PDB file of C-alpha atoms in Angstrom:
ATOM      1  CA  UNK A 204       3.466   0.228   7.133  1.00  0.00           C
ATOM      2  CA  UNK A 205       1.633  -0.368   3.861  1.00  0.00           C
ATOM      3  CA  UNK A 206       2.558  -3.176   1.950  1.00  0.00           C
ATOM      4  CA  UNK A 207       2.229  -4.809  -1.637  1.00  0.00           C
ATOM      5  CA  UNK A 208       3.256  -8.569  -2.778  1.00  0.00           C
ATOM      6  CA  UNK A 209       3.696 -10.390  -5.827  1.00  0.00           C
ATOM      7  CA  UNK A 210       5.114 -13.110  -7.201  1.00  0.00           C
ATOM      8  CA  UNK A 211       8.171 -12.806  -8.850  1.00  0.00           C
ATOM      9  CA  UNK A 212       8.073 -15.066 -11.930  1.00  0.00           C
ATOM     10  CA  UNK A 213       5.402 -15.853 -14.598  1.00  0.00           C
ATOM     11  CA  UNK A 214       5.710 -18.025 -17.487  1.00  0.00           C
ATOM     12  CA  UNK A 215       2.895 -18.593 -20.005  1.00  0.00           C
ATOM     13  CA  UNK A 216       2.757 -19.964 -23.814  1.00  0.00           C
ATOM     14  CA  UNK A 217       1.572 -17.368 -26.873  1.00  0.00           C
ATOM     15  CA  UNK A 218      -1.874 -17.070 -26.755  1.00  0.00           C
ATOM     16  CA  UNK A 219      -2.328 -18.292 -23.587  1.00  0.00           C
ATOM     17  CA  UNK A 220      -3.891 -15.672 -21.211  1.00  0.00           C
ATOM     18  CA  UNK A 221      -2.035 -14.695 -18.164  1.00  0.00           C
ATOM     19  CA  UNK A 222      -2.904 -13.929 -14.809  1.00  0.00           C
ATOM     20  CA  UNK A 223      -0.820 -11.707 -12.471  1.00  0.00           C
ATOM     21  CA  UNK A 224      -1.920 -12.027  -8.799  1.00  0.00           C
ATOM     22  CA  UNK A 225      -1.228  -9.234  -5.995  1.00  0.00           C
ATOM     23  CA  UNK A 226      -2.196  -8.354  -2.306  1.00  0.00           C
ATOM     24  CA  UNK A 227      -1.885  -5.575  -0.377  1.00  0.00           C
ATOM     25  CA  UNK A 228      -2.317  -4.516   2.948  1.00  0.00           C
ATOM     26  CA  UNK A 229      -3.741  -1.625   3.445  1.00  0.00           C
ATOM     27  CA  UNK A 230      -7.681  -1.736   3.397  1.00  0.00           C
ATOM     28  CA  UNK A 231      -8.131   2.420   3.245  1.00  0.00           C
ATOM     29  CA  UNK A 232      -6.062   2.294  -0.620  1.00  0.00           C
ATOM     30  CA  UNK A 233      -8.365   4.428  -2.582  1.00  0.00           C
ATOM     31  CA  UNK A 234      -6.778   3.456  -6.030  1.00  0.00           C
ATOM     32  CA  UNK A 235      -5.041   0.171  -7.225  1.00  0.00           C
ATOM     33  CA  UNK A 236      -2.711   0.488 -10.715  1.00  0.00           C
ATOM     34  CA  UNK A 237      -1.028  -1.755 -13.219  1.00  0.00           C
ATOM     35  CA  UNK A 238       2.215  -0.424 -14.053  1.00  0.00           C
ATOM     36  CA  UNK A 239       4.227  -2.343 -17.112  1.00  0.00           C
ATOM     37  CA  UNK A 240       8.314  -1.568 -17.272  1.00  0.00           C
ATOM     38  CA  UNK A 241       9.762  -2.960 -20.796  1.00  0.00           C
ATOM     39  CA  UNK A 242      13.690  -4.076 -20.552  1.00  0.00           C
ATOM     40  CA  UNK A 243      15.550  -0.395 -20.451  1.00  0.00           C
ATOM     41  CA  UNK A 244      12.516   1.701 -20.021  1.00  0.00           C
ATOM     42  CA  UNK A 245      10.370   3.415 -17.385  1.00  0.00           C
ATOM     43  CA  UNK A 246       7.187   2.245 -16.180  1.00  0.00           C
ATOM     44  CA  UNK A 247       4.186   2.672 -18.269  1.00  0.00           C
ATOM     45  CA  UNK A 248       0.537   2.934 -16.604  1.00  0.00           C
ATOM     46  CA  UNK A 249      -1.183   0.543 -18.076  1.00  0.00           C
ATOM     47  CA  UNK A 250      -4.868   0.101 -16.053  1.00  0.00           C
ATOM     48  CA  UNK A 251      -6.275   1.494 -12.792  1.00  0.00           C
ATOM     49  CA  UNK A 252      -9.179   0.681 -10.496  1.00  0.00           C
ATOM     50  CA  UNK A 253     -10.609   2.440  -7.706  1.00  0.00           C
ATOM     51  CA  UNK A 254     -11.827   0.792  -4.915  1.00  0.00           C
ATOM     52  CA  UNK A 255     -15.456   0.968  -4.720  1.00  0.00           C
ATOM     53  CA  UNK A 256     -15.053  -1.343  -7.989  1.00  0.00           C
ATOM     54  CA  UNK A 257     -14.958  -5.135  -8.722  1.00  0.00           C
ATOM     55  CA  UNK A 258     -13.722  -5.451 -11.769  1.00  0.00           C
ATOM     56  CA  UNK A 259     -12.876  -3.615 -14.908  1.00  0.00           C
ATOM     57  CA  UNK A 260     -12.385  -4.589 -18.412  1.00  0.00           C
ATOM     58  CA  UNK A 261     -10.244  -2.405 -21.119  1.00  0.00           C
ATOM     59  CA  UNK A 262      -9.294  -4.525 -24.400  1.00  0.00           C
ATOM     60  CA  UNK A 263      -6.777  -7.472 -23.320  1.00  0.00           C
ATOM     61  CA  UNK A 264      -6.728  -6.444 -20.109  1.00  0.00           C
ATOM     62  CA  UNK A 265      -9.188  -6.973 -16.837  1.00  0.00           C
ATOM     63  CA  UNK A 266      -8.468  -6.035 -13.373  1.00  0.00           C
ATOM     64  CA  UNK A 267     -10.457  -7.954 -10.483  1.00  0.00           C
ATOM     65  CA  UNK A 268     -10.185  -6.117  -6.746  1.00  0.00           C
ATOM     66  CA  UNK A 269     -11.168  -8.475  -3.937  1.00  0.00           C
ATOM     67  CA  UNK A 270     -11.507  -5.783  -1.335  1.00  0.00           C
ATOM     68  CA  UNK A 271     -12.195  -8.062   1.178  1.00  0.00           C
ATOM     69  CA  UNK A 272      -9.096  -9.987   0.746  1.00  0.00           C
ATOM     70  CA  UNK A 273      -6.941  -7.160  -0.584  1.00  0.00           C
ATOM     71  CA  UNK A 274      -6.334  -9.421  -3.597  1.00  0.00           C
ATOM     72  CA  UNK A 275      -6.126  -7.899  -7.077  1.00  0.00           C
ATOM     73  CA  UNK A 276      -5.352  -9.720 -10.320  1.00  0.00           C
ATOM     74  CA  UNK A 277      -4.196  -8.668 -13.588  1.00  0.00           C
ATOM     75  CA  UNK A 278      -5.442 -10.955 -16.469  1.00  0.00           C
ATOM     76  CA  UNK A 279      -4.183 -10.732 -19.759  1.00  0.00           C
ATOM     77  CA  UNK A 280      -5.986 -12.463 -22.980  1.00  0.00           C
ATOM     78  CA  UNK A 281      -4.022 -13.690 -25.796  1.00  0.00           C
ATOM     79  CA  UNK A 282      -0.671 -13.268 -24.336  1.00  0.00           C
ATOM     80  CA  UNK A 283       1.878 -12.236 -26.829  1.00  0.00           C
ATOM     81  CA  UNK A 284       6.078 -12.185 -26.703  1.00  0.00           C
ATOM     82  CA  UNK A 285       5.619  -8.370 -26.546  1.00  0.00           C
ATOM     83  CA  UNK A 286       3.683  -8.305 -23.147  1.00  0.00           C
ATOM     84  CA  UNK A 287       7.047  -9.889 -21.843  1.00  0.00           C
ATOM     85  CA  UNK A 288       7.843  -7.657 -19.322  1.00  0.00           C
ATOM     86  CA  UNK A 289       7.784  -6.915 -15.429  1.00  0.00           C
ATOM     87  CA  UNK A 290       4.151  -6.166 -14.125  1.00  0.00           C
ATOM     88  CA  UNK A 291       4.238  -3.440 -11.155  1.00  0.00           C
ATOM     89  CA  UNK A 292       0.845  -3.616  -8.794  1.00  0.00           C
ATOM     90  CA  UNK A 293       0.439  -0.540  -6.621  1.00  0.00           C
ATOM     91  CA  UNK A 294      -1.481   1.181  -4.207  1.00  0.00           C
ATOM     92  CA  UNK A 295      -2.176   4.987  -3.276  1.00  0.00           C
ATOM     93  CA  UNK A 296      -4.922   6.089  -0.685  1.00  0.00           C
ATOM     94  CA  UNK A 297      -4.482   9.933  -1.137  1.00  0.00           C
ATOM     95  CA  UNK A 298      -2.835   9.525  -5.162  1.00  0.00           C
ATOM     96  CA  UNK A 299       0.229  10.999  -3.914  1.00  0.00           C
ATOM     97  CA  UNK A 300       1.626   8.763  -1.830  1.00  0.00           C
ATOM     98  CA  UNK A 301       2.232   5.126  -3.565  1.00  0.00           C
ATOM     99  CA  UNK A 302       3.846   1.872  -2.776  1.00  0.00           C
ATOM    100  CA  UNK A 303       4.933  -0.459  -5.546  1.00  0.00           C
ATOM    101  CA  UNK A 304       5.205  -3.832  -5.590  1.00  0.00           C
ATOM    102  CA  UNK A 305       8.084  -5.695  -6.262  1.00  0.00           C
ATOM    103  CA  UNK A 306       7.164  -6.276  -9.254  1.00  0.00           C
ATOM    104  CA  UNK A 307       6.284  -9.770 -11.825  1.00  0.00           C
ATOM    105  CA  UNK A 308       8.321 -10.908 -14.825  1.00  0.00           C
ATOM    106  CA  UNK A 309       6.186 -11.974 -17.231  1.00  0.00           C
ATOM    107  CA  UNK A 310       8.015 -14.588 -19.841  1.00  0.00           C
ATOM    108  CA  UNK A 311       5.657 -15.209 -23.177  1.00  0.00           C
ATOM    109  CA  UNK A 312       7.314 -18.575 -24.618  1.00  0.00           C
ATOM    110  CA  UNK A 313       6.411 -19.121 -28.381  1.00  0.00           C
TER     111      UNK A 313
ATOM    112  CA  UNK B 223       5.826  15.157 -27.032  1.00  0.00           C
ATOM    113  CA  UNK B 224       8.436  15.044 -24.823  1.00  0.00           C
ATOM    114  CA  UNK B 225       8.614  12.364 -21.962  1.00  0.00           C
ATOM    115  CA  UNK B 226      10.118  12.633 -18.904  1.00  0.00           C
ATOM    116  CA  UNK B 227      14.008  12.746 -19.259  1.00  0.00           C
ATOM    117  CA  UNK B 228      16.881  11.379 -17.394  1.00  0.00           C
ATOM    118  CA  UNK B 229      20.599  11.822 -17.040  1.00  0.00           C
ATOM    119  CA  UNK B 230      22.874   9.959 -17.408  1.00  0.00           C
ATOM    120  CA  UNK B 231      21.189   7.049 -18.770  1.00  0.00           C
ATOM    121  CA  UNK B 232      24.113   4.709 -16.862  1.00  0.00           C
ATOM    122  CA  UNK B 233      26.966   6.280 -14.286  1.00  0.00           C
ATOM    123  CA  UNK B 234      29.601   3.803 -13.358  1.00  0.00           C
ATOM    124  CA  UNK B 235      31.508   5.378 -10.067  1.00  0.00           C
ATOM    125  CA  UNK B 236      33.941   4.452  -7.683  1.00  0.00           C
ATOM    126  CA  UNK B 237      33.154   3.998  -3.667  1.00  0.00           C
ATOM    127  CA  UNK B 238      33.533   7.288  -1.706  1.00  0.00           C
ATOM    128  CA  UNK B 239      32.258   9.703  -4.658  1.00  0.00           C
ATOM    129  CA  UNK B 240      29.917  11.718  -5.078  1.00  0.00           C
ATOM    130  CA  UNK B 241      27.111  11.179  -8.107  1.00  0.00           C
ATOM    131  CA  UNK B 242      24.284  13.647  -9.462  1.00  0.00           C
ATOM    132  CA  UNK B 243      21.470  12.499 -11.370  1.00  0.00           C
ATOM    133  CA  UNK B 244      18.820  14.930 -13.491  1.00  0.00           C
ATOM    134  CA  UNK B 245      15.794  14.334 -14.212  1.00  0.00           C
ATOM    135  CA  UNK B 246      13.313  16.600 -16.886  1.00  0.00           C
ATOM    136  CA  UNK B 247       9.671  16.615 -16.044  1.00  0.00           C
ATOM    137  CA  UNK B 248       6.683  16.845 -18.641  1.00  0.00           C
ATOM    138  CA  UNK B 249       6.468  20.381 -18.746  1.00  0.00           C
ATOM    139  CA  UNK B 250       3.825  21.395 -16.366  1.00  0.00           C
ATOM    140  CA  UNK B 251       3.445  18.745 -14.328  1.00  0.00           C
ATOM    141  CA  UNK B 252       3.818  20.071 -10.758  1.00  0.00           C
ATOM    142  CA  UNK B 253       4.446  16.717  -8.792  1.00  0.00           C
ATOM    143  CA  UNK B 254       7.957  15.104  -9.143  1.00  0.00           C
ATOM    144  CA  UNK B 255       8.905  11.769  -7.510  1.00  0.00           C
ATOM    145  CA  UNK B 256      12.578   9.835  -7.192  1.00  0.00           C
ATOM    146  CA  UNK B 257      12.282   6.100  -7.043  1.00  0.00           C
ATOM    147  CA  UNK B 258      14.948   3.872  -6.086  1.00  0.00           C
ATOM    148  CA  UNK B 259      14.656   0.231  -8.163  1.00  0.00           C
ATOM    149  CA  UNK B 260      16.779  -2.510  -6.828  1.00  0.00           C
ATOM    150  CA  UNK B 261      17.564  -5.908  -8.200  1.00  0.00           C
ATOM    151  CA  UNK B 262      14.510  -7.710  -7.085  1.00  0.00           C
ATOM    152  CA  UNK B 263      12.747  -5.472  -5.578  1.00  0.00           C
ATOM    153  CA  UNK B 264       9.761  -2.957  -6.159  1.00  0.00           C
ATOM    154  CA  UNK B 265      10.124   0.388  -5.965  1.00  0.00           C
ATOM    155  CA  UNK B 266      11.654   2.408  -3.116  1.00  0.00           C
ATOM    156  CA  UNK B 267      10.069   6.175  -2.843  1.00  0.00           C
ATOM    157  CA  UNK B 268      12.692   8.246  -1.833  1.00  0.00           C
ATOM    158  CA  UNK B 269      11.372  12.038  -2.140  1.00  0.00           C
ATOM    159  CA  UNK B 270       8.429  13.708  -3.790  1.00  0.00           C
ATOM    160  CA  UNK B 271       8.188  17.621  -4.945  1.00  0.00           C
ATOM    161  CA  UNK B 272       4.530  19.071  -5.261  1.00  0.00           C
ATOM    162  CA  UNK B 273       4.676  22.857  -6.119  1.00  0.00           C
ATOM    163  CA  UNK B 274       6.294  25.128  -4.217  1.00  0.00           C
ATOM    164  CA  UNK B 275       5.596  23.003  -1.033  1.00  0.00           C
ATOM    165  CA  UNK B 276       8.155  21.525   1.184  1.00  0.00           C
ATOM    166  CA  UNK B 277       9.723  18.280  -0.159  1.00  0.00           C
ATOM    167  CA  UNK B 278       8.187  14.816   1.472  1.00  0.00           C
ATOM    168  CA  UNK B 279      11.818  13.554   2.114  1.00  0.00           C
ATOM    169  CA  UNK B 280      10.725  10.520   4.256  1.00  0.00           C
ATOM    170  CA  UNK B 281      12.050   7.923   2.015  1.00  0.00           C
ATOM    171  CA  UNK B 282      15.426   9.186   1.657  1.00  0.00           C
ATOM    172  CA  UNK B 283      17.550   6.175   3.249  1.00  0.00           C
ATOM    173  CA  UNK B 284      20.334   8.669   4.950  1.00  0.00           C
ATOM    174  CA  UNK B 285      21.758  11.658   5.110  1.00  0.00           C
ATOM    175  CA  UNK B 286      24.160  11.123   2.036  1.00  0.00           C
ATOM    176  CA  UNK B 287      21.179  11.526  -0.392  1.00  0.00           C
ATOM    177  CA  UNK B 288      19.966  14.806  -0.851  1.00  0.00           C
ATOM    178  CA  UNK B 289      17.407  16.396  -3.731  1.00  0.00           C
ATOM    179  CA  UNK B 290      16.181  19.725  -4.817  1.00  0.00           C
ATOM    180  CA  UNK B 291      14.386  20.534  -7.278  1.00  0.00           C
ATOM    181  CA  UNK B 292      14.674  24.621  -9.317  1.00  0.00           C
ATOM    182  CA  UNK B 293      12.064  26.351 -10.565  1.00  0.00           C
ATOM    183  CA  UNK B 294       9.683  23.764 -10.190  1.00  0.00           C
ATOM    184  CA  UNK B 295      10.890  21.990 -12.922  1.00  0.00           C
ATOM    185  CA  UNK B 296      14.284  19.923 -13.308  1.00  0.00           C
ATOM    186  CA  UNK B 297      15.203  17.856 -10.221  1.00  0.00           C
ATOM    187  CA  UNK B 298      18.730  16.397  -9.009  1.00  0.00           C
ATOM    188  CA  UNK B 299      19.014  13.990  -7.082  1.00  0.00           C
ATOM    189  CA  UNK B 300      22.769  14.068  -5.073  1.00  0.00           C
ATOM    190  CA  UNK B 301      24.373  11.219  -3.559  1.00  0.00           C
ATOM    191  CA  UNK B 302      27.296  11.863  -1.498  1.00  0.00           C
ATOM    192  CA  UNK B 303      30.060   9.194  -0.609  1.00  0.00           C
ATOM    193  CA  UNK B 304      28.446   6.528  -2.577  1.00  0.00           C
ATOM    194  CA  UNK B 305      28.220   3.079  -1.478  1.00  0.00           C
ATOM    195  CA  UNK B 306      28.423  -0.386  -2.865  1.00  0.00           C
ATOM    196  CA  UNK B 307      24.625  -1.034  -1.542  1.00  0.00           C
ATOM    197  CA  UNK B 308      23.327   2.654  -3.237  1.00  0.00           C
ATOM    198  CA  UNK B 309      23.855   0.182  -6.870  1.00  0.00           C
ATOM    199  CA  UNK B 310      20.594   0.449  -8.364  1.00  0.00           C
ATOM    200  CA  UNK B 311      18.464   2.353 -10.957  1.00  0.00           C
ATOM    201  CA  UNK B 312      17.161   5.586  -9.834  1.00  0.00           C
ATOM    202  CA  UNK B 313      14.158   6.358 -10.886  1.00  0.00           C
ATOM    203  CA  UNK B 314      12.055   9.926 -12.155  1.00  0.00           C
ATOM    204  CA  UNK B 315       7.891  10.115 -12.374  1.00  0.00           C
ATOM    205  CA  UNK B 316       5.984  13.501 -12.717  1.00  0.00           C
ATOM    206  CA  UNK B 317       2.476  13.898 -12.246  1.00  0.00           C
ATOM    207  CA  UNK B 318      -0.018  17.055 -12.798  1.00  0.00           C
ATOM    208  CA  UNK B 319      -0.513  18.133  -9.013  1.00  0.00           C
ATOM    209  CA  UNK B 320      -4.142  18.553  -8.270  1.00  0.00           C
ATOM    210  CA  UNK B 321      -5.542  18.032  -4.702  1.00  0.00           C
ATOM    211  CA  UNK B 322      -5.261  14.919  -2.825  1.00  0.00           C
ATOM    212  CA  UNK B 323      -7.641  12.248  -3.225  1.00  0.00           C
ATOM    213  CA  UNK B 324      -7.521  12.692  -7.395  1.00  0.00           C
ATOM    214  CA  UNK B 325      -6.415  10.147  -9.492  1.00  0.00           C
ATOM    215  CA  UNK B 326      -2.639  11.469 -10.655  1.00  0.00           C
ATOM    216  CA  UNK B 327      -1.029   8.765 -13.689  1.00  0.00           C
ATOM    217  CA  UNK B 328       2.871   8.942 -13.359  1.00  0.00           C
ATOM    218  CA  UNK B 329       4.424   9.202 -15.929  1.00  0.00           C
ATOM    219  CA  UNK B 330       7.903   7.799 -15.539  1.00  0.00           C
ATOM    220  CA  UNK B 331      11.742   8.325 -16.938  1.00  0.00           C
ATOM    221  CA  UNK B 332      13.869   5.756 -18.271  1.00  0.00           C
ATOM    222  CA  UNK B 333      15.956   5.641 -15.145  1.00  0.00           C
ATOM    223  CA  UNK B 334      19.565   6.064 -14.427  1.00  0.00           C
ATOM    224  CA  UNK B 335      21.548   2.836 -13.666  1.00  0.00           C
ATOM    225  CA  UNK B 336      24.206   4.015 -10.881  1.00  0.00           C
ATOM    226  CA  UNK B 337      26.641   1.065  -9.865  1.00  0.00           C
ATOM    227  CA  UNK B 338      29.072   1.743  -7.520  1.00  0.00           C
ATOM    228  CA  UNK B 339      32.388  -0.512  -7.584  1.00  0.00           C
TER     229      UNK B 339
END
């Protein structure tokens, strides 16, 4: 079945940027998402892509999609302590049926 | 306005009961999902709700976990004779339904935190 990996950890200084790495497995995904989960909460969308793109840019935040390698990265400028949280990367061909990651814990050190 | 909602926020049980957790869609939405987060890991689909269609149970680890969902709107998710290993947080997303092939944003819950001793 379809699959999604990430690393686990991430540590980075303030104001450093930070890049959040993921692969997945299954080359007919029609949309690739950036979910963020604060301590106690739900997840929280934060950027999409669809597959017919390379790379998009909102604020902070750019996505790059490697479709050849099934490799997509989440890059975040100017890191700050409230980005600390766990990163989700996820897939959906039809956008109904998605699989998660397991998820990146992002640690923002002062 | 109003989120999605989840109860209860943490249920502490023993082995060998049963639990029910609730979850409150964004009014409207016609697409509910249950997630099951473990320690470590990403998220588990366990059963999704679109309309008045039949329920994609094909995550649903056994037989002991059971969902339904009224009036299209408020879902619970049952868990008979809990086990140790069913610890974990139990997540809630909604979505507006729309055809297949559409981008749908979840939009999740808080979660309910179920450990079983």
């Amino acid at each position: 079945g379809e699959d999604v990996e990430q690393s686990l950890f991430l540590s980075v200084r303030e104001g450093d940027s930070s890049v959040i790495n993921c692969t997945y497995t299954d080359s007919s995904s029609t949309y690739l998402y950036w979910y963020k989960q604060e301590p106690g909460a739900g997840l929280q969308l934060l950027t999409y892509i669809f597959s017919n793109m390379d790379m998009k840019q909102d604020q902070r935040l750019t996505v790059l999609l490697n479709k050849k390698d099934k490799h997509l990265s989440l890059r975040i400028a100017d890191t700050q302590t409230g980005d600390s949280a766990i990163y989700f990367c996820a897939e959906s061909m039809d956008g109904q049926n998605f699989v998660f990651g397991p998820g990146t814990r992002l640690s923002v050190l002062p | 306005g109003a989120g999605v909602s989840q109860s209860p926020s943490n249920k502490v049980t023993e082995k060998g009961k049963d639990v029910e957790l609730r979850c409150d869609p964004i009014s409207g939405h016609t697409a509910l999902y249950w997630y099951r987060q473990s320690l470590g890991q990403g998220l588990e689909f366990l059963i999704y709700f679109q309309g008045n269609s039949a329920p994609d149970k094909s995550g649903l680890p056994s037989d002991r976990f059971s969902a339904e969902r009224t009036g299209g709107s408020v879902s619970t998710l049952t868990i008979q004779r809990t086990q140790q290993e069913d610890s974990a947080v139990y997540l809630c997303a909604s979505s507006w339904g729309g055809g297949r092939g559409r981008l749908k944003e979840q939009f999740f819950g808080p979660g309910t935190r179920l450990t079983v001793l």
